[in-house]
Amino acid sequence: MEKYVLITGASSGIGKTTAIKLAINGFKVFAGVRKPEDKTAVEAENSNITGVFIDVTNSDSIKNAYEEIKKVTDSLYALINNAGIAYAGAVECLPVETIQKQFDINVFGAIRVAQEFMPMLCSAKIVNISSMASFGLFPFISPYCASKRALDIFFNALMLECKNPELKVISIKPGVIKTKIWEKSIDENKKVMEGLPETAIEKYRREFEYLVKNAEKNKEKGLSPEEVADLILKVLRSKNPKPSYTIGRDAKMAEFFSRLPLCVTNFFTKYIMNKRMN
Ligand SMILES: NC(=O)c1ccc[n+]([C@@H]2O[C@H](COP(=O)([O-])OP(=O)(O)OC[C@H]3O[C@@H](n4cnc5c(N)ncnc54)[C@H](OP(=O)(O)O)[C@@H]3O)[C@@H](O)[C@H]2O)c1
């Protein structure tokens, strides 16, 4: 029997690498993209890949994708909620619209897709690409951290509430991965900063500069998306996957620190932040 997988955000990075990895390993992959050129590019990678247009913030595009996929199959082996973006900034002066945008893509987007595709997910695995940010230790990227924690909470609830015991939800929490997300977050956050009053920019200038420097560094360091794709393949092949996986030394450290009392975690977080900025 064919195993059909839908993955959102498959135009680049973890999503595209995973689409290719799964296709090579015999899965039939519906790769969610937003641009015609990305559909052509991802389909050219392997004949097991079919590009489908999905903007996770647009319910009509998700409905259309459902109808497209229904022409081929009425059952998905897995849904991989991967589409995501990262916003940063100091809570004190972050426009609420920015936080809403962050949640619209990373949280509500995944919920929209899961709700629409639920009839096809009877005994499926829902794999969410969360993040070590879900452990919530990272100041100045709180919209992103909160979105990943919310994603994990909503989908864990979905699994517990679901009448179908065969539906499994798995959260993958990578550390820093070398993808375009870092470049994009620099661009997005520059736009947000341009809209802030001069007083706010002055107050947090050092931190903003640090964030950009850090994102520049992360573009080059970190694991390759291939390693996350390998883990996703392992999870899809596993009969009894764990509900949560961390990948990367930084993610494992974040997990460890998140288990300490909050006052201890906060002390170390502030200490490390100050040390890095100086
Ligand atoms: N890179 C890391 O260090 C890291 C670490 C932990 C977790 N993650 C998570 O991994 C996931 C993939 O990110 P990545 O690092 O591979 O970055 P990426 O290369 O920038 O990929 C992000 C993908 O999400 C898509 N996307 C963005 N907004 C969308 C929307 N409204 N609707 C549908 N698709 C949308 C992008 O499509 P377009 O090309 O059309 O914009 C792109 O395909 C994200 O959820 C991210 O939070 C990344």
mmCIF file of C-alpha atoms and ligand atoms in Angstrom:
data_model
loop_
_atom_site.group_PDB
_atom_site.id
_atom_site.type_symbol
_atom_site.label_atom_id
_atom_site.label_comp_id
_atom_site.label_asym_id
_atom_site.label_seq_id
_atom_site.Cartn_x
_atom_site.Cartn_y
_atom_site.Cartn_z
ATOM 1 C CA MET A 1 0.000 0.000 0.000
ATOM 2 C CA GLU A 2 1.233 3.504 -0.840
ATOM 3 C CA LYS A 3 2.122 5.693 2.139
ATOM 4 C CA TYR A 4 1.033 9.289 1.503
ATOM 5 C CA VAL A 5 2.579 12.124 3.490
ATOM 6 C CA LEU A 6 1.677 15.812 3.449
ATOM 7 C CA ILE A 7 4.358 18.259 4.504
ATOM 8 C CA THR A 8 3.806 22.010 4.750
ATOM 9 C CA GLY A 9 6.539 24.544 3.991
ATOM 10 C CA ALA A 10 8.426 22.286 1.604
ATOM 11 C CA SER A 11 9.960 25.002 -0.580
ATOM 12 C CA SER A 12 13.238 25.055 1.356
ATOM 13 C CA GLY A 13 15.144 23.975 4.458
ATOM 14 C CA ILE A 14 13.886 21.159 6.670
ATOM 15 C CA GLY A 15 10.636 20.794 4.707
ATOM 16 C CA LYS A 16 12.208 20.371 1.287
ATOM 17 C CA THR A 17 15.009 18.138 2.571
ATOM 18 C CA THR A 18 12.443 15.937 4.332
ATOM 19 C CA ALA A 19 10.202 15.772 1.257
ATOM 20 C CA ILE A 20 13.156 14.519 -0.799
ATOM 21 C CA LYS A 21 14.331 12.066 1.892
ATOM 22 C CA LEU A 22 10.845 10.551 2.267
ATOM 23 C CA ALA A 23 10.351 10.359 -1.504
ATOM 24 C CA ILE A 24 13.686 8.556 -1.956
ATOM 25 C CA ASN A 25 12.547 6.103 0.709
ATOM 26 C CA GLY A 26 9.345 5.229 -1.118
ATOM 27 C CA PHE A 27 6.789 7.565 0.471
ATOM 28 C CA LYS A 28 4.403 9.471 -1.802
ATOM 29 C CA VAL A 29 4.884 13.059 -0.744
ATOM 30 C CA PHE A 30 2.533 16.016 -1.116
ATOM 31 C CA ALA A 31 4.882 18.959 -0.714
ATOM 32 C CA GLY A 32 3.182 22.182 0.419
ATOM 33 C CA VAL A 33 4.521 25.261 -1.366
ATOM 34 C CA ARG A 34 3.316 28.800 -2.067
ATOM 35 C CA LYS A 35 4.934 29.678 -5.386
ATOM 36 C CA PRO A 36 4.652 27.968 -8.801
ATOM 37 C CA GLU A 37 8.465 27.973 -9.188
ATOM 38 C CA ASP A 38 8.822 26.127 -5.861
ATOM 39 C CA LYS A 39 6.298 23.501 -7.010
ATOM 40 C CA THR A 40 8.302 22.935 -10.210
ATOM 41 C CA ALA A 41 11.585 22.782 -8.281
ATOM 42 C CA VAL A 42 10.415 20.341 -5.602
ATOM 43 C CA GLU A 43 8.655 18.054 -8.118
ATOM 44 C CA ALA A 44 11.865 17.940 -10.193
ATOM 45 C CA GLU A 45 13.667 16.370 -7.216
ATOM 46 C CA ASN A 46 11.823 13.050 -7.280
ATOM 47 C CA SER A 47 8.847 11.532 -9.103
ATOM 48 C CA ASN A 48 7.284 10.569 -5.741
ATOM 49 C CA ILE A 49 6.782 14.265 -4.953
ATOM 50 C CA THR A 50 3.685 16.241 -5.927
ATOM 51 C CA GLY A 51 3.665 19.941 -5.103
ATOM 52 C CA VAL A 52 0.439 21.349 -3.609
ATOM 53 C CA PHE A 53 -0.255 25.007 -2.953
ATOM 54 C CA ILE A 54 -0.785 25.641 0.761
ATOM 55 C CA ASP A 55 -0.542 28.929 2.560
ATOM 56 C CA VAL A 56 -1.232 27.897 6.151
ATOM 57 C CA THR A 57 -2.714 31.327 6.929
ATOM 58 C CA ASN A 58 -5.296 30.943 4.169
ATOM 59 C CA SER A 59 -8.173 28.521 4.842
ATOM 60 C CA ASP A 60 -9.251 28.457 1.181
ATOM 61 C CA SER A 61 -5.805 27.345 0.048
ATOM 62 C CA ILE A 62 -5.899 24.520 2.638
ATOM 63 C CA LYS A 63 -9.391 23.462 1.469
ATOM 64 C CA ASN A 64 -8.219 23.471 -2.160
ATOM 65 C CA ALA A 65 -5.200 21.345 -1.232
ATOM 66 C CA TYR A 66 -7.532 18.904 0.553
ATOM 67 C CA GLU A 67 -9.672 18.564 -2.590
ATOM 68 C CA GLU A 68 -6.562 18.062 -4.752
ATOM 69 C CA ILE A 69 -5.197 15.344 -2.467
ATOM 70 C CA LYS A 70 -8.609 13.656 -2.156
ATOM 71 C CA LYS A 71 -8.505 12.981 -5.892
ATOM 72 C CA VAL A 72 -5.478 10.741 -5.214
ATOM 73 C CA THR A 73 -6.110 9.246 -1.755
ATOM 74 C CA ASP A 74 -8.528 9.449 1.162
ATOM 75 C CA SER A 75 -5.936 8.550 3.763
ATOM 76 C CA LEU A 76 -2.661 10.131 4.829
ATOM 77 C CA TYR A 77 0.063 8.107 6.537
ATOM 78 C CA ALA A 78 1.449 11.314 8.062
ATOM 79 C CA LEU A 79 0.968 15.056 8.239
ATOM 80 C CA ILE A 80 4.144 17.029 8.879
ATOM 81 C CA ASN A 81 3.420 20.555 10.139
ATOM 82 C CA ASN A 82 6.650 22.237 9.194
ATOM 83 C CA ALA A 83 5.778 25.691 7.793
ATOM 84 C CA GLY A 84 7.152 28.348 10.092
ATOM 85 C CA ILE A 85 8.836 31.675 10.571
ATOM 86 C CA ALA A 86 10.613 33.409 13.480
ATOM 87 C CA TYR A 87 9.923 36.873 14.848
ATOM 88 C CA ALA A 88 12.048 38.472 17.517
ATOM 89 C CA GLY A 89 12.047 41.593 19.662
ATOM 90 C CA ALA A 90 11.607 42.949 23.157
ATOM 91 C CA VAL A 91 8.113 42.251 24.537
ATOM 92 C CA GLU A 92 7.902 45.821 25.843
ATOM 93 C CA CYS A 93 7.810 47.266 22.342
ATOM 94 C CA LEU A 94 6.795 44.368 20.076
ATOM 95 C CA PRO A 95 3.745 45.331 18.017
ATOM 96 C CA VAL A 96 0.900 42.985 18.945
ATOM 97 C CA GLU A 97 0.266 42.497 15.197
ATOM 98 C CA THR A 98 3.723 40.905 14.928
ATOM 99 C CA ILE A 99 2.929 38.444 17.716
ATOM 100 C CA GLN A 100 -0.413 37.692 16.016
ATOM 101 C CA LYS A 101 1.386 37.064 12.702
ATOM 102 C CA GLN A 102 3.797 34.712 14.449
ATOM 103 C CA PHE A 103 0.930 32.686 15.910
ATOM 104 C CA ASP A 104 -1.059 32.813 12.674
ATOM 105 C CA ILE A 105 1.679 30.913 10.836
ATOM 106 C CA ASN A 106 3.311 28.704 13.481
ATOM 107 C CA VAL A 107 0.250 27.795 15.571
ATOM 108 C CA PHE A 108 -3.089 28.565 13.910
ATOM 109 C CA GLY A 109 -1.623 27.492 10.547
ATOM 110 C CA ALA A 110 -0.854 24.010 11.851
ATOM 111 C CA ILE A 111 -4.261 23.789 13.546
ATOM 112 C CA ARG A 112 -6.051 24.884 10.340
ATOM 113 C CA VAL A 113 -4.273 22.185 8.328
ATOM 114 C CA ALA A 114 -4.878 19.455 10.936
ATOM 115 C CA GLN A 115 -8.575 20.345 11.279
ATOM 116 C CA GLU A 116 -9.132 20.315 7.515
ATOM 117 C CA PHE A 117 -7.251 17.054 6.974
ATOM 118 C CA MET A 118 -8.639 15.237 10.039
ATOM 119 C CA PRO A 119 -10.889 12.956 7.924
ATOM 120 C CA MET A 120 -7.712 11.665 6.243
ATOM 121 C CA LEU A 121 -5.759 11.215 9.470
ATOM 122 C CA CYS A 122 -7.603 8.243 11.017
ATOM 123 C CA SER A 123 -4.516 6.226 11.897
ATOM 124 C CA ALA A 124 -1.900 8.769 10.947
ATOM 125 C CA LYS A 125 1.100 10.352 12.591
ATOM 126 C CA ILE A 126 1.068 14.118 12.972
ATOM 127 C CA VAL A 127 4.671 15.268 13.174
ATOM 128 C CA ASN A 128 5.105 18.862 14.298
ATOM 129 C CA ILE A 129 8.361 20.650 13.663
ATOM 130 C CA SER A 130 8.499 22.465 16.959
ATOM 131 C CA SER A 131 11.828 23.783 18.259
ATOM 132 C CA MET A 132 14.106 23.892 21.279
ATOM 133 C CA ALA A 133 12.448 27.325 21.601
ATOM 134 C CA SER A 134 9.455 25.422 22.992
ATOM 135 C CA PHE A 135 11.484 25.019 26.186
ATOM 136 C CA GLY A 136 11.021 28.776 26.540
ATOM 137 C CA LEU A 137 14.433 29.946 27.694
ATOM 138 C CA PHE A 138 15.224 32.481 25.046
ATOM 139 C CA PRO A 139 14.660 36.186 25.702
ATOM 140 C CA PHE A 140 14.060 38.483 22.701
ATOM 141 C CA ILE A 141 12.549 35.676 20.649
ATOM 142 C CA SER A 142 9.540 35.225 22.883
ATOM 143 C CA PRO A 143 6.961 35.298 20.028
ATOM 144 C CA TYR A 144 8.722 32.331 18.448
ATOM 145 C CA CYS A 145 9.198 30.469 21.769
ATOM 146 C CA ALA A 146 5.578 31.015 22.775
ATOM 147 C CA SER A 147 4.348 29.892 19.357
ATOM 148 C CA LYS A 148 6.289 26.628 19.536
ATOM 149 C CA ARG A 149 5.149 25.934 23.105
ATOM 150 C CA ALA A 150 1.548 26.671 22.099
ATOM 151 C CA LEU A 151 1.901 24.355 19.095
ATOM 152 C CA ASP A 152 3.082 21.538 21.370
ATOM 153 C CA ILE A 153 0.302 22.128 23.904
ATOM 154 C CA PHE A 154 -2.518 22.273 21.332
ATOM 155 C CA PHE A 155 -1.406 19.117 19.552
ATOM 156 C CA ASN A 156 -0.768 17.166 22.723
ATOM 157 C CA ALA A 157 -4.326 18.055 23.736
ATOM 158 C CA LEU A 158 -5.586 17.020 20.304
ATOM 159 C CA MET A 159 -3.994 13.588 20.744
ATOM 160 C CA LEU A 160 -5.414 13.135 24.261
ATOM 161 C CA GLU A 161 -8.883 14.302 23.220
ATOM 162 C CA CYS A 162 -9.021 12.321 20.020
ATOM 163 C CA LYS A 163 -11.417 9.354 19.988
ATOM 164 C CA ASN A 164 -8.998 7.484 17.747
ATOM 165 C CA PRO A 165 -6.204 5.856 19.753
ATOM 166 C CA GLU A 166 -4.242 5.200 16.568
ATOM 167 C CA LEU A 167 -3.627 8.891 15.881
ATOM 168 C CA LYS A 168 -0.144 9.770 17.117
ATOM 169 C CA VAL A 169 1.295 13.242 17.628
ATOM 170 C CA ILE A 170 5.054 13.690 17.660
ATOM 171 C CA SER A 171 6.913 16.909 18.426
ATOM 172 C CA ILE A 172 10.377 17.309 16.945
ATOM 173 C CA LYS A 173 12.445 19.948 18.735
ATOM 174 C CA PRO A 174 15.553 20.835 16.756
ATOM 175 C CA GLY A 175 18.300 23.142 17.964
ATOM 176 C CA VAL A 176 19.941 25.484 15.460
ATOM 177 C CA ILE A 177 19.680 24.159 11.891
ATOM 178 C CA LYS A 178 21.393 25.761 8.898
ATOM 179 C CA THR A 179 18.440 27.030 6.843
ATOM 180 C CA LYS A 180 17.066 30.214 5.300
ATOM 181 C CA ILE A 181 14.937 30.863 8.394
ATOM 182 C CA TRP A 182 17.763 32.897 9.938
ATOM 183 C CA GLU A 183 18.188 35.181 6.916
ATOM 184 C CA LYS A 184 14.407 35.611 6.688
ATOM 185 C CA SER A 185 14.130 36.419 10.392
ATOM 186 C CA ILE A 186 16.779 39.153 10.015
ATOM 187 C CA ASP A 187 14.762 40.697 7.152
ATOM 188 C CA GLU A 188 11.404 40.393 8.952
ATOM 189 C CA ASN A 189 12.768 41.807 12.166
ATOM 190 C CA LYS A 190 14.415 44.745 10.388
ATOM 191 C CA LYS A 191 10.957 45.606 9.037
ATOM 192 C CA VAL A 192 9.450 45.385 12.544
ATOM 193 C CA MET A 193 12.227 47.571 13.965
ATOM 194 C CA GLU A 194 11.746 50.231 11.313
ATOM 195 C CA GLY A 195 8.195 50.698 12.620
ATOM 196 C CA LEU A 196 9.289 51.186 16.250
ATOM 197 C CA PRO A 197 9.646 54.594 17.925
ATOM 198 C CA GLU A 198 13.249 55.864 18.159
ATOM 199 C CA THR A 199 13.150 55.616 21.980
ATOM 200 C CA ALA A 200 12.459 51.869 21.820
ATOM 201 C CA ILE A 201 15.227 51.315 19.277
ATOM 202 C CA GLU A 202 17.692 53.261 21.421
ATOM 203 C CA LYS A 203 16.700 51.392 24.582
ATOM 204 C CA TYR A 204 17.297 47.961 23.075
ATOM 205 C CA ARG A 205 19.888 48.789 20.381
ATOM 206 C CA ARG A 206 22.554 46.505 21.902
ATOM 207 C CA GLU A 207 20.148 43.576 22.126
ATOM 208 C CA PHE A 208 18.833 44.121 18.586
ATOM 209 C CA GLU A 209 22.384 44.167 17.240
ATOM 210 C CA TYR A 210 23.163 41.014 19.170
ATOM 211 C CA LEU A 211 20.079 39.291 17.720
ATOM 212 C CA VAL A 212 21.159 40.090 14.155
ATOM 213 C CA LYS A 213 24.736 38.930 14.833
ATOM 214 C CA ASN A 214 23.454 35.737 16.403
ATOM 215 C CA ALA A 215 21.127 35.022 13.463
ATOM 216 C CA GLU A 216 24.034 35.678 11.038
ATOM 217 C CA LYS A 217 26.095 33.128 12.984
ATOM 218 C CA ASN A 218 23.277 30.574 13.072
ATOM 219 C CA LYS A 219 22.959 30.662 9.248
ATOM 220 C CA GLU A 220 26.400 29.088 9.070
ATOM 221 C CA LYS A 221 26.538 26.890 12.155
ATOM 222 C CA GLY A 222 24.202 24.240 13.463
ATOM 223 C CA LEU A 223 23.129 20.912 12.087
ATOM 224 C CA SER A 224 22.202 20.315 8.494
ATOM 225 C CA PRO A 225 18.473 19.889 7.696
ATOM 226 C CA GLU A 226 19.434 16.403 6.488
ATOM 227 C CA GLU A 227 19.819 15.315 10.133
ATOM 228 C CA VAL A 228 16.293 16.450 10.984
ATOM 229 C CA ALA A 229 14.990 14.685 7.869
ATOM 230 C CA ASP A 230 16.715 11.467 9.031
ATOM 231 C CA LEU A 231 14.991 11.748 12.406
ATOM 232 C CA ILE A 232 11.600 12.340 10.761
ATOM 233 C CA LEU A 233 12.117 9.263 8.584
ATOM 234 C CA LYS A 234 12.969 7.239 11.701
ATOM 235 C CA VAL A 235 9.832 8.543 13.450
ATOM 236 C CA LEU A 236 7.624 7.671 10.473
ATOM 237 C CA ARG A 237 9.055 4.151 10.370
ATOM 238 C CA SER A 238 8.705 3.605 14.110
ATOM 239 C CA LYS A 239 5.733 1.596 15.379
ATOM 240 C CA ASN A 240 5.813 3.353 18.723
ATOM 241 C CA PRO A 241 7.389 6.783 18.341
ATOM 242 C CA LYS A 242 7.988 8.905 21.427
ATOM 243 C CA PRO A 243 5.759 11.988 21.790
ATOM 244 C CA SER A 244 8.810 14.285 21.726
ATOM 245 C CA TYR A 245 12.335 14.245 20.279
ATOM 246 C CA THR A 246 15.092 16.817 20.735
ATOM 247 C CA ILE A 247 17.832 16.984 18.129
ATOM 248 C CA GLY A 248 21.137 18.795 18.549
ATOM 249 C CA ARG A 249 23.382 19.381 21.557
ATOM 250 C CA ASP A 250 21.925 22.881 22.054
ATOM 251 C CA ALA A 251 18.380 21.476 22.113
ATOM 252 C CA LYS A 252 19.337 18.838 24.670
ATOM 253 C CA MET A 253 20.970 21.531 26.841
ATOM 254 C CA ALA A 254 17.826 23.673 26.568
ATOM 255 C CA GLU A 255 15.721 20.699 27.636
ATOM 256 C CA PHE A 256 17.974 20.076 30.621
ATOM 257 C CA PHE A 257 17.908 23.739 31.743
ATOM 258 C CA SER A 258 14.138 23.937 31.352
ATOM 259 C CA ARG A 259 13.768 21.251 34.026
ATOM 260 C CA LEU A 260 15.585 23.310 36.658
ATOM 261 C CA PRO A 261 13.646 25.673 38.947
ATOM 262 C CA LEU A 262 12.697 28.812 37.002
ATOM 263 C CA CYS A 263 14.766 31.104 39.236
ATOM 264 C CA VAL A 264 17.883 29.022 38.471
ATOM 265 C CA THR A 265 17.108 28.900 34.732
ATOM 266 C CA ASN A 266 16.487 32.655 34.657
ATOM 267 C CA PHE A 267 19.740 33.365 36.482
ATOM 268 C CA PHE A 268 21.781 31.355 33.962
ATOM 269 C CA THR A 269 19.854 32.715 30.964
ATOM 270 C CA LYS A 270 20.558 36.304 31.985
ATOM 271 C CA TYR A 271 24.179 35.509 32.834
ATOM 272 C CA ILE A 272 24.803 33.828 29.446
ATOM 273 C CA MET A 273 22.978 36.628 27.575
ATOM 274 C CA ASN A 274 25.113 39.327 29.216
ATOM 275 C CA LYS A 275 28.314 37.365 28.646
ATOM 276 C CA ARG A 276 27.541 36.880 24.952
ATOM 277 C CA MET A 277 26.625 40.510 24.388
ATOM 278 C CA ASN A 278 29.802 41.845 25.973
HETATM 279 N N1 LIG B 1 16.360 26.385 11.224
HETATM 280 C C1 LIG B 1 16.321 26.217 12.526
HETATM 281 O O1 LIG B 1 17.299 26.505 13.248
HETATM 282 C C2 LIG B 1 15.076 25.621 13.156
HETATM 283 C C3 LIG B 1 15.186 25.131 14.464
HETATM 284 C C4 LIG B 1 14.060 24.605 15.083
HETATM 285 C C5 LIG B 1 12.852 24.542 14.401
HETATM 286 N N2 LIG B 1 12.772 25.030 13.124
HETATM 287 C C6 LIG B 1 11.464 24.968 12.469
HETATM 288 O O2 LIG B 1 11.568 24.240 11.271
HETATM 289 C C7 LIG B 1 10.525 24.636 10.382
HETATM 290 C C8 LIG B 1 11.106 24.837 8.995
HETATM 291 O O3 LIG B 1 11.989 25.941 9.010
HETATM 292 P P1 LIG B 1 13.382 25.975 8.237
HETATM 293 O O4 LIG B 1 14.429 26.209 9.252
HETATM 294 O O5 LIG B 1 13.495 24.842 7.312
HETATM 295 O O6 LIG B 1 13.239 27.373 7.476
HETATM 296 P P2 LIG B 1 12.894 27.747 5.952
HETATM 297 O O7 LIG B 1 13.881 27.149 5.031
HETATM 298 O O8 LIG B 1 12.721 29.213 5.994
HETATM 299 O O9 LIG B 1 11.487 27.024 5.698
HETATM 300 C C9 LIG B 1 10.276 27.561 6.148
HETATM 301 C C10 LIG B 1 9.177 27.038 5.263
HETATM 302 O O10 LIG B 1 7.928 27.510 5.770
HETATM 303 C C11 LIG B 1 7.201 28.062 4.696
HETATM 304 N N3 LIG B 1 6.219 29.052 5.117
HETATM 305 C C12 LIG B 1 6.393 30.233 5.744
HETATM 306 N N4 LIG B 1 5.219 30.850 5.904
HETATM 307 C C13 LIG B 1 4.277 30.048 5.365
HETATM 308 C C14 LIG B 1 2.869 30.131 5.213
HETATM 309 N N5 LIG B 1 2.161 31.189 5.641
HETATM 310 N N6 LIG B 1 2.222 29.099 4.619
HETATM 311 C C15 LIG B 1 2.904 28.022 4.164
HETATM 312 N N7 LIG B 1 4.233 27.890 4.242
HETATM 313 C C16 LIG B 1 4.899 28.895 4.846
HETATM 314 C C17 LIG B 1 8.253 28.669 3.771
HETATM 315 O O11 LIG B 1 7.684 28.862 2.484
HETATM 316 P P3 LIG B 1 8.080 30.105 1.522
HETATM 317 O O12 LIG B 1 9.385 29.728 0.873
HETATM 318 O O13 LIG B 1 6.946 30.175 0.566
HETATM 319 O O14 LIG B 1 8.195 31.311 2.408
HETATM 320 C C18 LIG B 1 9.293 27.553 3.812
HETATM 321 O O15 LIG B 1 8.956 26.517 2.938
HETATM 322 C C19 LIG B 1 9.907 25.891 10.991
HETATM 323 O O16 LIG B 1 8.691 25.560 11.607
HETATM 324 C C20 LIG B 1 10.919 26.316 12.034
HETATM 325 O O17 LIG B 1 10.333 27.024 13.085
HETATM 326 C C21 LIG B 1 13.851 25.563 12.489
#
